[in-house]
Coordinates of C-alpha atoms and ligand atoms in Angstrom, one line a residue:
Chain I
M1 CA -10.6 -3.4 26.3
K2 CA -12.2 -5.2 23.6
V3 CA -10.3 -5.1 20.2
V4 CA -11.5 -6.7 16.8
V5 CA -8.9 -7.5 14.2
C6 CA -10.1 -7.9 10.7
V7 CA -8.3 -10.7 8.9
T8 CA -8.0 -12.2 5.5
Q9 CA -6.2 -14.7 3.5
V10 CA -3.9 -13.9 0.5
L11 CA -2.9 -15.8 -2.4
D12 CA 0.8 -16.5 -3.4
V13 CA 0.2 -17.2 -7.0
S14 CA 2.8 -19.1 -9.3
P15 CA 4.2 -17.3 -12.4
Y16 CA 2.7 -20.2 -14.5
L17 CA -0.8 -19.6 -13.5
E18 CA -4.0 -20.6 -14.9
F19 CA -7.5 -19.0 -14.7
T20 CA -10.7 -20.6 -13.5
A21 CA -13.3 -21.5 -16.5
D22 CA -15.3 -18.2 -15.7
G23 CA -11.9 -16.1 -16.0
T24 CA -12.4 -14.2 -13.0
S25 CA -10.0 -15.9 -10.7
V26 CA -6.7 -17.7 -10.5
D27 CA -7.2 -21.8 -10.7
P28 CA -6.4 -22.7 -6.9
A29 CA -3.8 -25.2 -8.3
F30 CA -1.6 -22.3 -9.0
A31 CA -2.0 -20.6 -5.6
T32 CA -0.7 -21.0 -2.0
V33 CA -3.2 -19.7 0.6
M34 CA -2.0 -17.9 3.8
L35 CA -2.8 -15.4 6.3
N36 CA -2.2 -11.7 5.1
G37 CA 1.2 -10.6 6.8
A38 CA 0.1 -7.2 8.0
D39 CA -2.9 -8.9 9.5
E40 CA -0.5 -10.9 11.8
N41 CA 0.9 -7.3 12.7
A42 CA -2.4 -6.3 13.4
I43 CA -3.3 -9.3 15.7
E44 CA 0.1 -8.7 17.4
A45 CA -0.8 -5.0 18.1
G46 CA -4.2 -6.0 19.5
L47 CA -2.7 -8.8 21.8
A48 CA -0.1 -6.2 22.9
L49 CA -2.7 -3.5 23.9
C50 CA -4.6 -6.0 25.9
D51 CA -1.4 -7.0 27.7
E52 CA -0.8 -3.3 28.3
A53 CA -4.2 -2.7 29.7
G54 CA -3.8 -5.7 32.0
G55 CA -6.7 -7.7 30.1
G56 CA -9.3 -7.6 27.3
E57 CA -10.6 -9.5 24.5
V58 CA -9.3 -9.9 21.0
V59 CA -12.0 -11.2 18.5
L60 CA -11.0 -12.1 14.8
V61 CA -13.4 -11.0 12.0
S62 CA -13.0 -12.3 8.1
V63 CA -15.5 -11.8 5.4
G64 CA -15.6 -14.7 3.0
A65 CA -17.0 -17.8 2.2
D66 CA -16.0 -21.1 4.0
E67 CA -12.4 -20.7 3.1
A68 CA -12.1 -17.6 5.3
D69 CA -12.2 -20.0 8.3
Q70 CA -8.6 -20.9 7.4
A71 CA -7.4 -17.3 7.9
L72 CA -9.4 -17.1 11.1
R73 CA -7.9 -20.3 12.5
S74 CA -4.4 -19.5 11.8
G75 CA -4.9 -16.0 13.3
L76 CA -6.4 -17.8 16.5
T77 CA -2.9 -19.7 17.0
M78 CA -1.5 -16.2 18.2
G79 CA -4.0 -16.2 21.1
P80 CA -7.1 -14.2 20.5
Q81 CA -10.0 -15.3 22.3
R82 CA -12.6 -15.9 19.3
A83 CA -13.4 -15.6 15.8
V84 CA -16.4 -14.6 13.7
R85 CA -16.9 -15.2 10.0
V86 CA -19.2 -12.8 8.0
W87 CA -20.7 -14.0 4.8
S88 CA -24.0 -13.8 2.7
D89 CA -24.6 -15.0 -0.8
G90 CA -24.2 -11.9 -3.2
L91 CA -21.6 -10.5 -1.1
V92 CA -18.7 -8.8 -3.5
V93 CA -15.5 -8.9 -1.5
S94 CA -13.5 -7.1 -4.3
D95 CA -16.0 -4.1 -4.1
P96 CA -14.3 -1.9 -1.3
G97 CA -17.7 -0.3 -0.4
S98 CA -19.5 -3.6 0.0
L99 CA -16.5 -5.1 2.1
G100 CA -16.4 -2.1 4.2
A101 CA -20.3 -2.2 4.9
A102 CA -20.1 -6.1 5.8
L103 CA -17.2 -5.4 8.2
A104 CA -19.2 -2.3 9.8
H105 CA -22.3 -4.6 10.3
A106 CA -19.9 -6.9 12.3
M107 CA -18.8 -3.9 14.3
R108 CA -22.3 -2.8 15.2
V109 CA -22.9 -6.4 16.6
E110 CA -19.4 -6.7 18.3
E111 CA -19.2 -3.1 19.6
P112 CA -15.3 -3.1 20.2
D113 CA -13.5 -0.3 21.6
L114 CA -10.9 -0.4 18.8
V115 CA -10.8 -2.1 15.5
L116 CA -7.6 -3.1 13.7
A117 CA -7.0 -3.9 10.1
G118 CA -3.8 -4.7 8.3
V119 CA -2.4 -1.7 6.2
Q120 CA -3.0 -3.9 3.0
V121 CA -3.3 -7.2 1.6
S122 CA -0.1 -8.6 0.0
D123 CA -1.9 -9.9 -3.2
T124 CA -4.3 -7.4 -4.4
G125 CA -3.6 -4.7 -2.0
G126 CA -5.9 -1.8 -2.2
Q127 CA -4.9 -0.2 1.3
S128 CA -8.7 0.7 1.4
T129 CA -10.6 -1.7 3.5
G130 CA -9.7 -0.1 7.0
P131 CA -10.7 3.4 5.8
A132 CA -13.9 1.9 4.0
L133 CA -14.9 0.1 7.3
A134 CA -14.4 3.3 9.2
A135 CA -16.5 5.4 7.0
A136 CA -19.4 2.7 6.9
W137 CA -19.2 2.3 10.7
G138 CA -19.1 6.0 11.2
V139 CA -15.9 6.2 13.2
P140 CA -12.4 7.9 12.4
C141 CA -9.7 5.9 10.9
V142 CA -5.8 6.2 11.7
P143 CA -4.1 4.7 8.5
V144 CA -0.7 3.2 8.3
A145 CA 0.1 3.4 11.8
R146 CA 2.4 1.8 14.4
D147 CA 3.3 2.2 18.1
L148 CA -0.1 2.1 19.3
H149 CA -1.1 3.0 23.0
V150 CA -4.5 3.5 24.7
V151 CA -4.9 5.6 27.8
G152 CA -8.3 6.4 29.2
G153 CA -10.3 5.9 26.0
T154 CA -7.8 7.9 23.7
L155 CA -5.4 6.2 21.3
T156 CA -2.1 7.5 20.4
A157 CA -0.3 6.2 17.2
T158 CA 2.4 7.1 14.8
R159 CA 1.4 7.4 11.2
E160 CA 3.7 7.0 8.3
F161 CA 3.9 8.9 5.1
E162 CA 6.0 9.0 1.9
A163 CA 9.7 9.9 2.2
G164 CA 10.3 9.0 6.0
V165 CA 7.7 11.7 7.3
T166 CA 5.8 10.6 10.5
E167 CA 3.2 12.2 12.5
I168 CA 2.0 11.1 16.0
V169 CA -1.8 11.6 16.3
Q170 CA -4.5 11.0 18.8
V171 CA -8.1 9.8 18.5
D172 CA -10.9 9.1 20.8
L173 CA -12.3 5.5 20.7
P174 CA -14.1 3.7 19.0
A175 CA -11.7 4.1 16.0
V176 CA -10.3 2.0 13.2
V177 CA -6.4 1.6 12.9
T178 CA -4.7 0.1 9.9
V179 CA -1.4 -1.4 11.1
Q180 CA 1.8 -1.0 9.0
V181 CA 3.6 -4.4 7.9
G182 CA 6.7 -4.9 10.1
A183 CA 5.3 -2.5 12.8
N184 CA 6.2 -5.4 15.4
E185 CA 7.2 -8.9 15.7
P186 CA 4.3 -11.1 15.6
R187 CA 4.1 -13.8 18.6
Y188 CA 3.9 -17.6 18.1
G189 CA 1.0 -19.1 20.1
T190 CA 1.4 -21.8 22.6
F191 CA 0.9 -25.5 21.8
K192 CA -2.5 -25.0 23.7
E193 CA -3.4 -22.1 21.7
K194 CA -2.6 -24.0 18.6
M195 CA -4.9 -26.9 19.6
R196 CA -7.7 -24.5 20.6
A197 CA -7.5 -22.6 17.2
K198 CA -8.0 -26.1 15.3
K199 CA -11.1 -26.8 17.3
A200 CA -12.4 -23.5 17.8
E201 CA -16.3 -23.0 16.9
I202 CA -16.4 -20.2 14.4
P203 CA -19.9 -18.7 14.1
L204 CA -21.3 -17.1 11.1
L205 CA -22.6 -13.6 10.9
E206 CA -24.8 -12.7 8.0
P207 CA -24.7 -8.9 7.2
V208 CA -28.0 -7.0 6.5
D209 CA -28.7 -3.7 4.8
L210 CA -25.7 -3.8 2.5
P211 CA -25.4 -1.0 -0.1
P212 CA -25.6 -1.6 -3.6
V213 CA -22.5 -3.0 -5.4
R214 CA -20.8 -0.4 -7.5
S215 CA -18.1 -2.5 -9.2
A216 CA -17.9 -6.0 -10.8
L217 CA -14.8 -7.9 -11.3
T218 CA -15.0 -8.9 -15.0
T219 CA -11.6 -10.4 -16.3
M220 CA -8.5 -11.7 -15.1
V221 CA -5.7 -11.9 -17.7
R222 CA -2.0 -12.8 -17.5
S223 CA -0.2 -9.3 -17.2
P224 CA 1.6 -8.2 -20.2
G225 CA 4.3 -6.8 -17.7
D226 CA 4.1 -3.8 -15.8
S227 CA 7.7 -2.2 -16.8
A228 CA 9.2 -0.8 -19.7
R229 CA 12.5 -2.4 -19.1
S230 CA 13.7 -5.9 -20.3
V231 CA 16.2 -7.6 -18.3
R232 CA 19.5 -9.2 -19.5
M233 CA 20.5 -12.2 -17.3
I234 CA 24.1 -12.5 -16.5
E235 CA 25.3 -16.2 -17.4
G236 CA 27.8 -18.0 -15.3
G237 CA 28.6 -18.5 -11.6
P238 CA 28.9 -15.9 -8.7
A239 CA 32.5 -15.1 -10.0
D240 CA 31.0 -14.0 -13.4
I241 CA 28.1 -12.0 -11.8
A242 CA 30.5 -10.4 -9.2
A243 CA 32.8 -9.3 -12.2
T244 CA 29.8 -8.0 -14.3
I245 CA 28.4 -5.8 -11.5
I246 CA 31.6 -4.4 -10.6
T247 CA 32.3 -3.4 -14.4
L248 CA 28.7 -1.9 -14.5
I249 CA 29.5 0.2 -11.4
R250 CA 32.9 1.3 -12.4
E251 CA 31.5 2.4 -15.9
A252 CA 29.0 4.7 -14.2
Q253 CA 31.5 6.4 -12.0
Chain V
M1 CA -20.0 16.0 -22.2
P2 CA -18.0 13.7 -19.5
R3 CA -16.3 15.5 -17.0
T4 CA -13.3 14.3 -14.9
L5 CA -12.3 16.0 -11.6
V6 CA -8.6 15.4 -10.7
V7 CA -7.7 15.9 -6.9
A8 CA -4.3 17.4 -6.6
E9 CA -2.0 16.4 -4.0
V10 CA 0.1 19.4 -2.6
I11 CA 2.7 18.5 0.2
D12 CA 4.4 21.4 1.9
G13 CA 3.5 23.8 -1.1
R14 CA 4.9 21.2 -3.6
V15 CA 2.7 19.2 -6.1
S16 CA 3.4 15.4 -6.0
A17 CA 4.4 13.8 -9.2
A18 CA 1.2 11.6 -8.9
T19 CA -1.0 14.8 -9.6
A20 CA 0.5 15.5 -13.0
E21 CA 0.1 11.9 -13.8
A22 CA -3.5 12.0 -12.9
V23 CA -3.9 15.0 -15.1
A24 CA -2.4 13.1 -17.9
A25 CA -4.7 10.2 -17.5
A26 CA -7.8 12.5 -17.3
V27 CA -6.6 14.3 -20.6
S28 CA -6.1 11.1 -22.4
L29 CA -9.8 10.1 -21.7
G30 CA -11.1 13.3 -23.4
G31 CA -14.0 15.4 -22.0
E32 CA -13.9 18.2 -19.7
V33 CA -10.9 18.2 -17.1
I34 CA -11.0 20.1 -13.7
V35 CA -8.2 20.0 -11.4
A36 CA -9.1 20.7 -7.7
V37 CA -6.6 21.8 -5.0
A38 CA -7.0 22.2 -1.4
G39 CA -4.6 24.0 0.9
P40 CA -3.8 27.2 3.0
D41 CA -2.4 29.1 0.1
T42 CA -4.5 28.3 -2.9
A43 CA -3.4 31.2 -5.1
A44 CA 0.3 30.0 -5.1
E45 CA -1.0 26.3 -5.3
A46 CA -3.3 26.8 -8.2
A47 CA -0.3 28.5 -10.0
L48 CA 1.5 25.2 -9.9
L49 CA -1.3 23.3 -11.7
S50 CA -1.5 24.9 -15.1
Y51 CA -1.1 21.5 -17.1
Q52 CA -1.8 21.5 -20.7
G53 CA -5.4 20.0 -21.4
V54 CA -6.9 21.3 -18.0
D55 CA -10.0 23.3 -18.6
S56 CA -10.3 24.9 -15.2
I57 CA -8.9 24.7 -11.6
V58 CA -11.2 25.0 -8.4
T59 CA -9.6 26.0 -5.2
V60 CA -10.6 25.3 -1.6
T61 CA -9.0 27.2 1.2
V62 CA -8.5 24.9 4.1
P63 CA -6.9 25.5 7.4
G64 CA -5.5 22.0 8.3
S65 CA -2.3 20.5 7.1
D66 CA -2.0 18.2 3.9
R67 CA -2.0 15.1 6.3
D68 CA -5.5 16.0 7.6
H69 CA -7.4 13.1 5.6
E70 CA -10.9 13.7 7.4
Q71 CA -10.7 17.3 6.3
M72 CA -9.8 16.2 2.7
A73 CA -12.7 13.6 2.8
Q74 CA -15.0 16.6 3.2
V75 CA -13.4 18.7 0.7
V76 CA -13.6 16.0 -2.0
C77 CA -17.4 15.4 -1.2
A78 CA -18.0 19.2 -1.5
L79 CA -16.2 19.2 -4.9
V80 CA -18.0 16.2 -6.3
A81 CA -21.4 17.9 -5.4
D82 CA -20.3 21.1 -7.0
V83 CA -18.5 19.8 -10.1
A84 CA -20.7 16.7 -10.8
P85 CA -18.1 14.7 -12.4
D86 CA -18.4 11.3 -13.9
L87 CA -14.9 10.3 -12.9
V88 CA -12.6 11.5 -10.2
L89 CA -9.1 10.9 -10.3
A90 CA -6.1 11.3 -7.8
G91 CA -2.7 9.5 -7.4
F92 CA -2.5 6.3 -5.4
T93 CA -0.6 7.5 -2.3
I94 CA -0.7 7.1 1.6
R95 CA -2.5 10.5 1.7
S96 CA -5.0 9.6 -0.8
T97 CA -5.8 6.3 0.4
A98 CA -6.6 7.8 3.9
W99 CA -9.5 10.0 2.4
A100 CA -10.6 8.1 -0.8
A101 CA -12.7 5.3 0.8
A102 CA -14.5 7.8 3.1
A103 CA -15.2 10.2 0.2
A104 CA -16.5 7.3 -1.9
H105 CA -18.8 6.1 1.0
Q106 CA -20.1 9.9 1.8
A107 CA -20.6 10.8 -1.8
D108 CA -21.6 7.5 -2.9
M109 CA -19.2 6.8 -5.6
G110 CA -17.9 3.7 -7.1
F111 CA -14.2 3.3 -6.0
A112 CA -11.0 1.5 -7.1
S113 CA -7.5 2.0 -5.8
D114 CA -4.2 1.2 -7.2
V115 CA -5.4 1.4 -10.9
V116 CA -3.0 1.0 -14.0
A117 CA -5.5 1.4 -16.9
I118 CA -8.8 3.2 -17.2
A119 CA -11.4 3.5 -19.9
R120 CA -14.7 5.2 -20.3
G121 CA -17.3 3.8 -22.4
T122 CA -21.0 4.7 -23.0
D123 CA -22.0 1.9 -20.5
G124 CA -19.7 3.4 -17.8
V125 CA -16.1 3.3 -16.5
S126 CA -13.9 0.4 -16.3
V127 CA -10.4 0.0 -14.7
T128 CA -7.5 -2.3 -14.7
R129 CA -5.6 -3.3 -11.7
S130 CA -2.5 -5.1 -11.5
I131 CA -2.4 -7.8 -8.6
Y132 CA -0.5 -10.9 -7.5
D133 CA 2.9 -9.3 -7.8
G134 CA 2.0 -7.8 -11.1
R135 CA 1.5 -11.3 -12.7
V136 CA -2.3 -10.8 -13.3
H137 CA -4.5 -7.8 -14.7
A138 CA -8.0 -7.8 -13.2
G139 CA -10.6 -5.7 -15.1
F140 CA -13.5 -4.0 -13.0
A141 CA -16.6 -2.3 -14.5
F142 CA -18.8 0.3 -13.0
A143 CA -22.3 1.0 -14.1
A144 CA -22.9 4.4 -15.6
G145 CA -25.0 6.9 -13.4
R146 CA -22.8 7.2 -10.2
P147 CA -19.4 9.0 -10.3
V148 CA -16.3 6.5 -9.9
L149 CA -13.2 7.5 -7.9
A150 CA -10.1 5.9 -9.1
L151 CA -6.4 6.2 -7.6
L152 CA -3.8 5.7 -10.1
R153 CA -0.5 3.7 -9.6
P154 CA 2.5 6.2 -9.6
S155 CA 4.8 6.0 -12.7
V156 CA 2.3 4.3 -15.0
W157 CA 1.1 7.6 -17.0
T158 CA 3.5 10.0 -18.2
A159 CA 3.3 13.3 -16.3
A160 CA 1.4 16.2 -18.0
E161 CA 3.3 19.2 -18.9
L162 CA 2.6 22.7 -17.6
G163 CA 1.8 25.4 -20.1
A164 CA -2.0 26.2 -20.1
T165 CA -3.8 29.1 -18.7
P166 CA -7.0 27.5 -17.2
E167 CA -9.7 29.8 -15.4
T168 CA -9.6 29.5 -11.6
R169 CA -12.4 29.7 -9.3
A170 CA -12.7 29.1 -5.4
L171 CA -15.2 27.1 -3.9
D172 CA -16.1 27.6 -0.2
V173 CA -16.5 24.6 1.9
V174 CA -17.7 24.6 5.6
L175 CA -15.6 22.1 7.4
T176 CA -16.2 20.1 10.6
Q177 CA -13.4 19.6 13.2
S178 CA -11.4 16.3 12.3
R179 CA -11.5 13.7 15.0
V180 CA -7.9 12.5 14.2
R181 CA -5.7 15.3 16.1
S182 CA -2.1 15.9 15.2
V183 CA 0.1 15.8 18.1
E184 CA 3.6 16.1 16.6
F185 CA 5.1 16.2 13.2
R186 CA 8.4 14.4 12.6
P187 CA 10.5 15.0 9.5
P188 CA 12.6 12.3 8.1
S189 CA 16.1 11.5 9.7
A190 CA 19.2 12.5 7.7
D191 CA 22.2 10.9 8.8
V192 CA 23.1 9.5 5.4
D193 CA 22.4 11.0 2.0
L194 CA 21.5 8.2 -0.6
T195 CA 20.4 10.7 -3.1
S196 CA 23.8 12.3 -3.9
S197 CA 25.4 9.0 -4.9
D198 CA 26.0 7.6 -8.4
V199 CA 25.6 4.1 -7.3
V200 CA 23.6 2.7 -4.7
I201 CA 23.8 -0.9 -3.4
S202 CA 20.7 -2.1 -1.4
V203 CA 20.2 -5.1 0.5
G204 CA 16.8 -6.8 1.3
R205 CA 15.6 -9.5 3.4
G206 CA 17.9 -11.9 1.4
V207 CA 20.9 -10.9 3.6
G208 CA 19.4 -13.2 6.2
S209 CA 20.9 -11.7 9.5
E210 CA 22.1 -8.6 11.0
E211 CA 25.8 -10.0 11.1
N212 CA 25.6 -10.3 7.2
I213 CA 25.2 -6.7 6.6
A214 CA 28.8 -5.7 7.4
V215 CA 30.0 -7.6 4.4
F216 CA 27.7 -5.5 1.9
A217 CA 28.5 -2.3 3.7
D218 CA 32.2 -3.1 3.1
I219 CA 31.7 -3.8 -0.6
A220 CA 29.6 -0.4 -0.9
R221 CA 32.4 1.4 0.8
R222 CA 35.1 -0.1 -1.5
L223 CA 33.1 0.8 -4.5
G224 CA 32.2 4.4 -3.5
A225 CA 28.5 3.3 -3.4
A226 CA 25.8 4.3 -1.0
L227 CA 24.3 1.5 1.1
G228 CA 20.6 1.2 0.8
A229 CA 18.1 -1.2 2.0
S230 CA 14.6 -2.6 1.9
R231 CA 12.1 -1.8 4.7
P232 CA 12.2 -5.0 6.6
I233 CA 15.9 -4.5 7.2
I234 CA 15.2 -1.3 8.9
D235 CA 12.0 -2.7 10.8
S236 CA 14.5 -5.3 12.2
G237 CA 16.9 -2.6 13.4
W238 CA 19.8 -3.7 11.2
L239 CA 20.3 -0.4 9.6
P240 CA 18.9 3.3 10.6
S241 CA 15.9 4.4 8.8
A242 CA 17.9 6.8 6.7
H243 CA 19.0 3.8 4.5
Q244 CA 15.5 2.8 3.6
V245 CA 14.9 3.0 0.0
G246 CA 11.2 3.2 -1.2
Q247 CA 7.8 4.7 -0.7
T248 CA 8.1 5.5 3.0
G249 CA 11.9 6.0 2.8
V250 CA 14.2 7.7 0.4
T251 CA 13.8 8.1 -3.4
V252 CA 17.0 7.5 -5.5
K253 CA 17.8 8.0 -9.1
P254 CA 21.5 6.7 -9.4
R255 CA 23.2 5.7 -12.5
V256 CA 23.3 2.1 -11.2
Y257 CA 20.9 0.6 -8.6
V258 CA 21.9 -2.8 -7.3
A259 CA 19.2 -4.7 -5.6
L260 CA 20.6 -7.7 -3.7
G261 CA 18.0 -10.1 -2.2
I262 CA 15.1 -7.7 -2.7
S263 CA 11.9 -9.2 -4.1
G264 CA 10.7 -6.2 -5.9
A265 CA 7.5 -4.9 -4.0
L266 CA 5.8 -1.9 -5.3
H267 CA 6.6 0.1 -2.3
H268 CA 10.3 -0.5 -2.8
L269 CA 10.1 0.1 -6.6
A270 CA 8.4 3.5 -5.7
G271 CA 11.9 4.5 -4.4
M272 CA 14.2 3.2 -7.2
Q273 CA 12.6 2.7 -10.5
N274 CA 13.5 5.6 -12.2
S275 CA 17.3 4.6 -11.7
K276 CA 19.3 4.6 -15.1
T277 CA 20.5 1.1 -14.8
I278 CA 18.8 -1.5 -12.3
V279 CA 20.7 -4.6 -11.4
A280 CA 19.0 -7.4 -9.5
V281 CA 20.6 -10.5 -7.7
N282 CA 18.1 -12.9 -6.5
I283 CA 18.0 -16.7 -5.7
D284 CA 14.5 -17.0 -7.0
Q285 CA 14.3 -16.9 -10.9
D286 CA 10.6 -15.8 -10.8
A287 CA 11.2 -12.8 -8.3
P288 CA 9.1 -9.9 -9.5
I289 CA 12.2 -7.5 -9.4
F290 CA 13.6 -9.1 -12.5
G291 CA 10.6 -7.7 -14.4
F292 CA 11.8 -4.1 -13.4
A293 CA 15.7 -4.8 -13.8
D294 CA 18.0 -4.1 -16.8
V295 CA 20.5 -6.7 -15.6
G296 CA 19.8 -9.7 -13.5
A297 CA 21.3 -12.7 -12.0
V298 CA 19.7 -15.8 -10.3
A299 CA 22.4 -16.4 -7.5
D300 CA 22.9 -16.4 -3.9
I301 CA 23.9 -12.9 -2.7
H302 CA 26.4 -14.3 -0.3
Q303 CA 28.3 -16.2 -3.0
V304 CA 28.2 -13.1 -5.2
A305 CA 29.4 -10.9 -2.3
E306 CA 32.4 -13.3 -1.5
Q307 CA 33.4 -12.9 -5.2
M308 CA 33.3 -9.1 -5.2
Q309 CA 35.3 -8.8 -2.1
A310 CA 37.7 -11.0 -3.7
L311 CA 37.9 -8.9 -6.9
L312 CA 38.0 -5.5 -4.7
Ligands
FAD1 C1 2.5 1.5 3.3 C2 3.8 0.8 2.8 C3 4.9 1.5 2.6 C4 6.1 0.6 2.4 N1 7.3 1.4 2.2 C5 8.3 0.5 1.9 C6 9.7 1.1 1.5 O1 9.7 2.5 1.7 N2 10.5 0.6 1.2 C7 10.4 -1.0 1.0 O2 11.5 -1.7 0.7 N3 9.5 -1.6 1.4 C8 8.4 -0.9 1.8 N4 7.0 -1.6 2.3 C9 7.3 -3.0 2.3 C10 7.1 -3.8 1.1 O3 5.8 -3.9 0.7 C11 7.7 -5.3 1.1 O4 7.4 -5.9 2.2 C12 9.4 -5.1 1.1 O5 9.9 -4.1 0.2 C13 9.9 -6.4 1.1 O6 11.3 -6.3 1.3 P1 12.3 -7.4 0.7 O7 12.2 -7.5 -0.8 O8 13.7 -7.1 1.3 O9 11.9 -8.8 1.3 P2 11.1 -10.0 0.8 O10 9.8 -9.5 0.0 O11 11.0 -11.0 1.8 O12 12.1 -10.5 -0.3 C14 13.2 -11.1 0.0 C15 13.8 -11.7 -1.5 O13 15.1 -12.1 -1.2 C16 15.4 -13.3 -1.9 N5 16.4 -14.0 -1.1 C17 16.5 -14.8 0.0 N6 17.6 -15.3 0.3 C18 18.5 -15.0 -0.7 C19 19.8 -15.1 -1.1 N7 20.6 -16.0 -0.2 N8 20.3 -14.7 -2.3 C20 19.6 -14.0 -2.9 N9 18.3 -13.6 -2.9 C21 17.6 -14.1 -1.7 C22 14.1 -13.9 -1.9 O14 13.9 -14.8 -3.1 C23 13.0 -12.7 -1.9 O15 12.9 -12.4 -3.3 C24 6.1 -0.8 2.4 C25 4.8 -1.4 2.7 C26 3.7 -0.8 3.0 C27 2.4 -1.6 3.1
AMP2 N1 -12.3 -10.2 3.5 C1 -11.8 -9.5 4.4 N2 -12.3 -9.8 5.8 C2 -11.8 -9.1 6.7 N3 -10.8 -8.1 6.6 C3 -10.2 -8.0 5.5 C4 -10.8 -8.5 4.3 N4 -10.0 -8.0 3.3 C5 -9.3 -7.1 3.7 N5 -9.4 -7.0 5.2 C6 -8.7 -6.2 6.0 O1 -8.2 -5.0 5.3 C7 -6.8 -5.0 5.3 C8 -6.4 -4.2 4.1 O2 -6.9 -4.8 2.8 P1 -6.9 -4.0 1.5 O3 -7.6 -2.8 1.8 O4 -7.6 -5.1 0.5 O5 -5.5 -3.8 1.1 C9 -6.4 -6.4 5.4 O6 -5.0 -6.3 6.1 C10 -7.3 -6.9 6.4 O7 -7.0 -6.3 7.8

């Protein structure tokens, strides 16, 4: 079985951030870059499916400029065989249609049986890249899923919904599945795999025939705060905090 | 005249809160507002959608379940072709994200999800998204000429009130068979009931290990509070799923909600942000949860727990 896993890097930004001169991104000095957590769950799901099938290939794909190699290399430490970076000038990653089309191009080249993506990126999470890729590639999508199994070209998975509702679904491959965060325990690669990830050749694939870009990221500003509440901080040590909380609770009962 | 199509979400015959909020957003933008609903019993469903400010309702009778996103994508494409809106709105939910990108692709719409503000100008629609733990607001512009589909973050707009008498018409849509087949539906487990308690004390990843849960369970019991948890605690198998508060867990509205070692992710907030008083204890003074709390403390929850036990 051949599985492609879509991965990307996310930013953990500091609360005291500054923006770049053009005002459309956070100054890198105020951000830490890492592999998206849900993508580690997606890689683990891909590796586990190949283990279960008694063999197979897991290929990582990321759309992005040079820095995307970082996400691919950290994903490779878990044990996938290879990685491909997708990029061309003018590609707009913040436009879901463009990103989905660029990924779909990679799938037409790679022709996997199954594509896994994370359910969402933790920094700008739109929960839409997997479904957008499936639509552009012309295959079905099973979103927010866990417990994946493949038997004879049919995938069974558990979908999650609001309020604890779940549904077991089946779909014939090829298909795209978005893997839920926490769906599994991502493995650590061996020392050998880590060394291999460091030195891996990451070829560049240039997508063609991309659709027109429909949205433009115009500005980034510090948030005025998304909540109507304003917090009163409890002064003092653990004893004062404990007493205040107990009083608040007793008053409510 | 600008025209907004709101796609209703009806689950088991009940309209989601996200729908009334999307209607409110549509009405606030002006222009014509049309609400569309797809389901097995459209007469009953349409009757639930008579929100003030709605001009008309379009119903589509479909055989499948409200979890069939492939069917929903087809319905939305048909609605967009029929209604010809410049803007399509729906709540940002697990069901809507399953169909939205496909509908945007098939109907060639601009698309943005998890939107917290929206504006319509002569040169097109623009939206705001809240990103990086709510620290940044990012603005996106769409050129006029193509419809834009925006999924709206829950609890940002104040829900529209019922009380209009919009005219209702039916639209026939020919559907092809969905490729994703339902095998089994599983309702949530219900071994504890968090919703009936005046006080919920919830623990997050900050508890550190399974052994530490017992201390917090003991404190909750002694205070007559229900014990809740964030999702990673359930994923780790430290508590059964009925304790999970959040989007894919239980929604609670207690008089006091105490979040211990919980960062304040949107999915967790979805299940507790309507609590009367929210108390948060976190070791990180910059944790997003403090932006959504009424009372906060920067401290180690284990030290606070020790002091609470001493006082009880
Ligand atoms: C589709 C979808 C649905 C989801 N549904 C839900 C849901 O229903 N419910 C839910 O909760 N999540 C849900 N999630 C997951 C959610 O996005 C977050 O990952 C999760 O809520 C984080 O849990 P947490 O705050 O416990 O952990 P973390 O984000 O890891 O935060 C732990 C916090 O504990 C603090 N901490 C650590 N040690 C201590 C200490 N000793 N004392 C005090 N503080 C400490 C840290 O500073 C940190 O802020 C969902 C995700 C997706 C994609
Ligand atoms: N630039 C990218 N390249 C490859 N995959 C991506 C990219 N951005 C997002 N993804 C995938 O899509 C998932 C969901 O992202 P999103 O829809 O942005 O929340 C991620 O977990 C990745 O698997």
